[in-house]
Short mmCIF file of C-alpha atoms and ligand atoms in Angstrom, two decimals:
data_model
loop_
_atom_site.label_atom_id
_atom_site.label_comp_id
_atom_site.label_asym_id
_atom_site.label_seq_id
_atom_site.Cartn_x
_atom_site.Cartn_y
_atom_site.Cartn_z
CA MET A 126 16.40 -21.98 -44.66
CA ASN A 127 18.23 -25.08 -43.50
CA LYS A 128 20.23 -23.08 -40.99
CA ASN A 129 17.08 -21.56 -39.65
CA LYS A 130 15.68 -24.99 -38.97
CA GLU A 131 18.85 -25.94 -37.12
CA GLN A 132 18.64 -22.80 -35.08
CA ILE A 133 15.07 -23.55 -34.15
CA GLN A 134 16.02 -27.09 -33.19
CA ALA A 135 18.87 -25.80 -31.05
CA GLU A 136 16.49 -23.48 -29.26
CA TRP A 137 14.06 -26.32 -28.60
CA LEU A 138 16.84 -28.45 -27.23
CA LYS A 139 17.91 -25.63 -24.94
CA LYS A 140 14.36 -25.27 -23.68
CA ALA A 141 14.03 -29.03 -23.16
CA ASP A 142 17.35 -29.07 -21.29
CA LEU A 143 16.15 -26.29 -19.04
CA LEU A 144 12.93 -28.17 -18.34
CA THR A 145 14.72 -31.41 -17.47
CA GLU A 146 17.07 -29.48 -15.22
CA THR A 147 14.26 -27.82 -13.29
CA LEU A 148 11.99 -30.88 -12.93
CA PRO A 149 13.99 -32.53 -10.10
CA PHE A 150 13.81 -29.26 -8.14
CA MET A 151 10.07 -29.04 -8.63
CA LYS A 152 9.84 -32.58 -7.26
CA ARG A 153 12.11 -31.76 -4.34
CA TYR A 154 9.93 -28.88 -3.21
CA ALA A 155 6.49 -30.30 -4.00
CA ASN A 156 4.18 -29.59 -1.04
CA LYS A 157 7.03 -27.99 0.88
CA VAL A 158 6.63 -24.78 2.82
CA ILE A 159 8.74 -21.87 1.53
CA VAL A 160 8.67 -18.73 3.69
CA VAL A 161 9.80 -15.60 1.88
CA LYS A 162 10.59 -12.28 3.57
CA PHE A 163 10.13 -9.37 1.25
CA GLY A 164 12.13 -6.50 2.74
CA GLY A 165 11.16 -2.86 2.77
CA ASN A 166 14.24 -2.08 0.70
CA ALA A 167 13.66 -4.88 -1.83
CA MET A 168 10.16 -3.42 -2.24
CA GLY A 169 11.49 -0.04 -3.39
CA LYS A 170 10.11 -0.08 -6.94
CA LYS A 171 6.74 -1.14 -8.31
CA GLU A 172 8.34 -3.52 -10.82
CA TYR A 173 10.17 -5.35 -8.01
CA VAL A 174 6.80 -6.03 -6.38
CA SER A 175 5.13 -7.29 -9.56
CA SER A 176 8.07 -9.48 -10.54
CA PHE A 177 8.19 -10.86 -6.97
CA ALA A 178 4.45 -11.60 -7.13
CA GLU A 179 4.83 -13.46 -10.43
CA ASP A 180 7.53 -15.68 -8.92
CA ILE A 181 5.45 -16.42 -5.82
CA VAL A 182 2.50 -17.45 -7.99
CA LEU A 183 4.72 -19.70 -10.10
CA LEU A 184 6.12 -21.39 -6.97
CA GLN A 185 2.55 -22.19 -5.96
CA GLN A 186 1.65 -23.40 -9.44
CA VAL A 187 4.49 -25.94 -9.44
CA GLY A 188 3.30 -27.33 -6.10
CA MET A 189 5.12 -25.39 -3.38
CA LEU A 190 3.39 -23.76 -0.43
CA PRO A 191 4.65 -20.17 -0.34
CA ILE A 192 4.14 -17.87 2.66
CA VAL A 193 5.08 -14.19 2.44
CA VAL A 194 6.18 -11.99 5.36
CA HIS A 195 6.93 -8.37 4.58
CA GLY A 196 8.73 -5.39 6.06
CA GLY A 197 7.98 -1.75 5.45
CA GLY A 198 10.46 0.45 7.32
CA PRO A 199 10.88 3.00 4.51
CA GLN A 200 7.10 3.19 3.96
CA ILE A 201 6.49 3.78 7.69
CA GLY A 202 9.12 6.51 7.71
CA GLU A 203 7.46 8.24 4.76
CA MET A 204 4.03 8.22 6.39
CA LEU A 205 5.36 9.48 9.72
CA SER A 206 6.98 12.44 8.02
CA LYS A 207 3.84 13.11 5.96
CA LEU A 208 1.84 13.22 9.19
CA LYS A 209 4.61 15.29 10.80
CA ILE A 210 4.99 12.83 13.66
CA LYS A 211 8.45 13.16 15.14
CA THR A 212 10.08 10.02 16.44
CA GLU A 213 13.00 9.56 18.74
CA PHE A 214 15.85 7.21 17.86
CA ILE A 215 18.10 5.44 20.34
CA ASP A 216 21.18 3.81 18.78
CA GLY A 217 19.50 3.92 15.39
CA LEU A 218 16.39 2.16 16.68
CA ARG A 219 13.05 3.93 16.48
CA VAL A 220 11.20 4.48 19.73
CA THR A 221 7.62 3.52 18.98
CA ASP A 222 5.16 5.46 21.14
CA SER A 223 1.38 5.00 21.05
CA GLU A 224 0.90 7.55 18.26
CA THR A 225 3.62 5.90 16.17
CA ILE A 226 2.35 2.33 16.64
CA ASP A 227 -0.99 3.38 15.14
CA VAL A 228 0.81 4.60 12.02
CA VAL A 229 2.99 1.48 11.95
CA GLU A 230 -0.06 -0.77 12.02
CA MET A 231 -1.93 1.36 9.50
CA VAL A 232 0.94 1.30 7.01
CA LEU A 233 2.07 -2.33 7.47
CA SER A 234 -1.34 -4.04 7.72
CA GLY A 235 -2.99 -1.58 5.38
CA VAL A 236 -1.03 -0.07 2.52
CA THR A 237 2.02 -2.34 2.36
CA ASN A 238 0.22 -5.61 3.01
CA LYS A 239 -2.54 -4.87 0.54
CA SER A 240 -0.13 -3.75 -2.19
CA ILE A 241 1.50 -7.19 -2.06
CA VAL A 242 -1.89 -8.92 -1.97
CA THR A 243 -2.93 -6.89 -5.02
CA ALA A 244 0.24 -7.78 -6.92
CA ILE A 245 -0.17 -11.52 -6.22
CA SER A 246 -3.81 -11.33 -7.17
CA ASN A 247 -2.88 -9.58 -10.44
CA ALA A 248 -0.35 -12.34 -11.08
CA GLY A 249 -3.13 -14.92 -10.89
CA ALA A 250 -3.31 -16.46 -7.42
CA LYS A 251 -5.38 -15.93 -4.28
CA ALA A 252 -3.51 -14.10 -1.56
CA VAL A 253 -4.91 -13.31 1.88
CA GLY A 254 -3.39 -10.44 3.81
CA ILE A 255 -3.25 -10.86 7.58
CA SER A 256 -1.17 -9.54 10.42
CA GLY A 257 0.27 -11.41 13.37
CA LYS A 258 -2.90 -10.49 15.26
CA ASP A 259 -5.18 -12.57 13.05
CA GLY A 260 -5.95 -16.00 14.43
CA ASN A 261 -3.46 -15.28 17.26
CA LEU A 262 -0.66 -15.95 14.78
CA ILE A 263 1.96 -13.98 16.74
CA THR A 264 1.74 -13.31 20.46
CA ALA A 265 4.33 -10.65 21.15
CA LYS A 266 6.24 -9.63 24.23
CA ARG A 267 7.82 -6.23 24.73
CA LEU A 268 11.42 -6.03 23.61
CA MET A 269 13.83 -4.64 26.14
CA LYS A 270 17.11 -3.72 24.55
CA ILE A 271 20.20 -3.72 26.69
CA ASP A 272 22.24 -0.55 26.32
CA GLU A 273 25.65 -1.70 25.11
CA ASN A 274 27.12 1.76 25.55
CA SER A 275 26.20 1.92 29.21
CA ASP A 276 29.41 2.69 31.09
CA SER A 277 28.22 1.40 34.42
CA ASN A 278 28.50 -2.25 35.37
CA VAL A 279 24.78 -2.38 35.75
CA GLU A 280 23.21 -2.99 32.32
CA ARG A 281 20.64 -0.39 31.41
CA ALA A 282 17.53 -1.54 29.63
CA ILE A 283 16.30 0.72 26.83
CA ASP A 284 12.55 0.84 26.39
CA LEU A 285 11.73 1.13 22.70
CA GLY A 286 8.00 1.38 23.35
CA PHE A 287 5.64 -0.79 21.34
CA VAL A 288 8.32 -2.97 19.80
CA GLY A 289 7.96 -6.66 20.44
CA VAL A 290 9.47 -10.06 19.81
CA PRO A 291 7.41 -13.17 19.06
CA LYS A 292 6.66 -15.09 22.22
CA LYS A 293 4.28 -17.65 20.76
CA ILE A 294 3.33 -18.63 17.21
CA ASP A 295 -0.01 -20.24 16.47
CA THR A 296 0.19 -21.62 12.92
CA GLN A 297 -3.47 -22.63 12.60
CA VAL A 298 -4.52 -19.67 10.47
CA ILE A 299 -1.58 -20.11 8.04
CA LYS A 300 -2.22 -23.85 7.74
CA ALA A 301 -5.91 -23.24 7.03
CA LEU A 302 -4.99 -20.82 4.23
CA ILE A 303 -2.33 -22.96 2.57
CA ASN A 304 -4.58 -26.03 2.76
CA GLU A 305 -7.04 -24.06 0.66
CA LYS A 306 -4.29 -23.10 -1.80
CA MET A 307 -4.26 -19.49 -0.68
CA ILE A 308 -1.07 -17.54 -0.15
CA PRO A 309 -0.76 -15.92 3.30
CA VAL A 310 0.78 -12.43 3.22
CA ILE A 311 1.78 -11.48 6.76
CA ALA A 312 2.40 -8.03 8.26
CA PRO A 313 4.80 -8.16 11.22
CA VAL A 314 2.45 -6.75 13.85
CA GLY A 315 1.48 -8.81 16.89
CA MET A 316 -0.66 -8.57 19.98
CA GLY A 317 0.81 -8.74 23.46
CA GLU A 318 -0.70 -10.64 26.35
CA ASP A 319 -1.55 -7.14 27.62
CA GLY A 320 -3.87 -6.75 24.61
CA LEU A 321 -1.68 -4.00 23.12
CA THR A 322 -0.22 -3.79 19.62
CA TYR A 323 3.48 -4.41 19.00
CA ASN A 324 5.62 -3.89 15.93
CA ILE A 325 7.93 -6.84 15.35
CA ASN A 326 11.09 -6.74 13.22
CA ALA A 327 10.07 -8.41 9.97
CA ASP A 328 13.21 -10.58 9.89
CA THR A 329 12.49 -11.85 13.41
CA ALA A 330 8.83 -12.55 12.58
CA THR A 331 9.86 -14.45 9.45
CA GLY A 332 12.28 -16.59 11.44
CA ALA A 333 9.72 -17.49 14.09
CA ILE A 334 7.10 -18.41 11.47
CA SER A 335 9.63 -20.45 9.44
CA ALA A 336 10.68 -22.43 12.50
CA ALA A 337 7.10 -23.05 13.62
CA MET A 338 6.14 -24.19 10.10
CA LYS A 339 9.31 -26.34 9.78
CA ALA A 340 9.87 -24.61 6.44
CA SER A 341 12.00 -26.26 3.76
CA ARG A 342 13.43 -22.87 2.97
CA MET A 343 13.34 -19.48 4.61
CA ILE A 344 14.32 -16.90 2.01
CA MET A 345 15.23 -13.33 2.96
CA LEU A 346 14.96 -10.98 -0.02
CA THR A 347 17.03 -7.86 0.52
CA ASP A 348 19.07 -5.28 -1.38
CA VAL A 349 22.46 -7.06 -1.49
CA SER A 350 23.44 -10.25 -3.32
CA GLY A 351 23.81 -12.12 0.00
CA VAL A 352 26.30 -12.19 2.86
CA LEU A 353 29.57 -10.63 1.71
CA ASP A 354 33.04 -11.43 3.04
CA GLU A 355 35.60 -8.82 4.15
CA LYS A 356 36.55 -8.25 0.51
CA GLY A 357 32.94 -7.70 -0.50
CA LYS A 358 32.68 -11.09 -2.25
CA LEU A 359 29.49 -13.16 -2.00
CA ILE A 360 29.73 -16.14 0.38
CA PRO A 361 27.61 -18.91 -1.22
CA GLU A 362 27.33 -21.20 1.83
CA LEU A 363 27.63 -20.82 5.60
CA THR A 364 27.37 -23.18 8.55
CA ILE A 365 25.93 -21.81 11.80
CA ASN A 366 29.40 -21.52 13.33
CA GLU A 367 30.81 -19.72 10.31
CA ALA A 368 27.88 -17.29 10.39
CA LEU A 369 28.43 -16.61 14.11
CA ASP A 370 32.12 -15.91 13.43
CA LEU A 371 31.22 -13.32 10.77
CA ILE A 372 29.10 -11.44 13.31
CA LYS A 373 31.77 -11.75 16.02
CA ASN A 374 34.50 -10.48 13.67
CA LYS A 375 32.27 -7.59 12.54
CA VAL A 376 32.38 -8.62 8.89
CA VAL A 377 28.59 -8.54 9.16
CA VAL A 378 27.20 -5.26 10.53
CA GLY A 379 24.01 -3.16 10.55
CA GLY A 380 20.77 -4.65 9.26
CA MET A 381 22.59 -7.81 8.22
CA ILE A 382 23.13 -8.77 11.88
CA PRO A 383 19.45 -9.41 12.75
CA LYS A 384 19.01 -11.03 9.34
CA LEU A 385 21.84 -13.51 9.78
CA ARG A 386 20.89 -14.19 13.42
CA THR A 387 17.35 -14.92 12.27
CA CYS A 388 18.70 -17.36 9.67
CA ILE A 389 20.66 -19.17 12.37
CA ASP A 390 17.68 -19.25 14.76
CA ALA A 391 15.33 -20.55 12.07
CA VAL A 392 17.68 -23.40 11.13
CA GLU A 393 18.24 -24.26 14.80
CA GLY A 394 14.50 -24.01 15.39
CA GLY A 395 13.50 -26.51 12.70
CA ALA A 396 13.72 -24.91 9.25
CA GLU A 397 15.83 -26.96 6.81
CA ALA A 398 17.89 -24.06 5.47
CA SER A 399 17.83 -20.27 5.22
CA VAL A 400 18.84 -18.11 2.28
CA ILE A 401 19.75 -14.40 2.09
CA MET A 402 19.64 -12.97 -1.43
CA ASP A 403 18.92 -9.97 -3.64
CA GLY A 404 15.21 -9.42 -4.19
CA ARG A 405 15.69 -6.74 -6.84
CA MET A 406 17.00 -9.06 -9.51
CA PRO A 407 14.11 -10.24 -11.71
CA HIS A 408 13.10 -13.84 -10.97
CA SER A 409 15.82 -14.29 -8.39
CA LEU A 410 13.52 -16.59 -6.38
CA LEU A 411 13.21 -18.98 -9.33
CA LEU A 412 16.96 -19.06 -9.86
CA GLU A 413 17.51 -19.77 -6.18
CA LEU A 414 15.02 -22.61 -5.97
CA PHE A 415 15.43 -24.16 -9.42
CA THR A 416 19.20 -24.28 -9.84
CA GLU A 417 21.72 -26.51 -8.11
CA HIS A 418 23.85 -23.78 -6.56
CA GLY A 419 21.34 -21.02 -6.05
CA VAL A 420 22.24 -17.35 -6.23
CA GLY A 421 22.47 -16.07 -2.65
CA THR A 422 23.98 -17.22 0.65
CA ILE A 423 22.56 -20.43 2.14
CA ILE A 424 22.84 -21.14 5.87
CA ARG A 425 22.58 -24.74 7.04
CA LYS A 426 23.22 -26.71 10.21
CA ASN A 427 26.88 -27.41 10.95
CA ASP A 428 26.79 -31.11 10.21
CA ASN A 429 25.16 -31.37 6.79
P1 LIG B 239 16.22 -5.18 4.70
O1 LIG B 239 15.35 -4.00 4.46
O2 LIG B 239 16.15 -6.15 3.58
O3 LIG B 239 16.01 -5.81 6.06
P2 LIG B 239 18.75 -4.10 5.80
O4 LIG B 239 19.26 -2.78 5.34
O5 LIG B 239 18.14 -4.19 7.14
O6 LIG B 239 17.76 -4.65 4.64
O7 LIG B 239 19.97 -5.16 5.76
C1 LIG B 239 20.77 -5.37 4.60
C2 LIG B 239 22.03 -4.49 4.63
O8 LIG B 239 23.03 -5.02 5.51
C3 LIG B 239 22.79 -4.42 3.33
O9 LIG B 239 22.22 -3.50 2.43
C4 LIG B 239 24.19 -3.97 3.77
O10 LIG B 239 24.33 -2.57 3.74
C5 LIG B 239 24.27 -4.41 5.22
N1 LIG B 239 25.40 -5.31 5.52
C6 LIG B 239 26.24 -5.21 6.58
N2 LIG B 239 27.19 -6.15 6.57
C7 LIG B 239 27.00 -6.91 5.46
C8 LIG B 239 27.68 -8.06 4.90
N3 LIG B 239 28.75 -8.61 5.46
N4 LIG B 239 27.18 -8.57 3.76
C9 LIG B 239 26.08 -8.02 3.16
N5 LIG B 239 25.42 -6.95 3.64
C10 LIG B 239 25.85 -6.38 4.78
MG1 LIG B 240 16.32 -4.91 8.03
#
């Protein structure tokens, strides 16, 4: 009986400790913009989405201003094969023709976007799903990729079709939503000055929005624990120069290249810091924001 009481007391103390540890972090981020990219791969299972939504709602409840940008590569691929639309790939990059861009927009702005909105709504907050087209949020320009395998001295530009990069960000629509305590959920589709629809890499879109919003944190949720060194060990902190070296030395390859570049660009463009971390671990967002050392890789400016 006595022991039980002690046990209960110990549990209370542990809980109180936890609360006092987290309070300074809640204060630090009160009214601060946190942009979270929820990757297509991190979205793989239904429980990842609902646990992500719960965390986002909690961030808002403790006073942060969360903004969600999502990917959807795997979901687009599934729908294209269901509809038997064949797509061409150049150097692993999908060529997006006019038939494909319709499917891209349908899947991203429709199914994927609304599934996240639904999950956040179920978790108890108001989410509003928009794409980069709404309120002129993202004006896109066509991406021309330079062919690195071209053997001539003249660089060859590869046309990937309706794939764009953000040219201009108009934050008015996001600001209006967060002022009303609503959570913007953004599909990475933008409109060009030519009035056409462009698919934008979700990492790139997240970076541009984070910089324009001068976010306190840009968090990239993916399917690895963060940036790994040559031995496969997590690197907890990186300066811009260190991050650039990792790309140059090919320690970072594949999908991690645009992700890390985006982190660098966002920090250089005005975001305070960027984080790359695993989105499949339950409540990883809370651990990252509410503990001193975080759980992923944080990228900051060189001199702080
Ligand atoms: P997302 O859908 O979240 O954008 P990507 O597949 O595009 O995910 O990018 C993450 C992937 O990058 C990881 O799963 C991993 O295979 C790859 N990667 C390449 N180099 C590294 C590295 N040095 N550290 C961590 N991941 C790396
Ligand atoms: Mg990717």
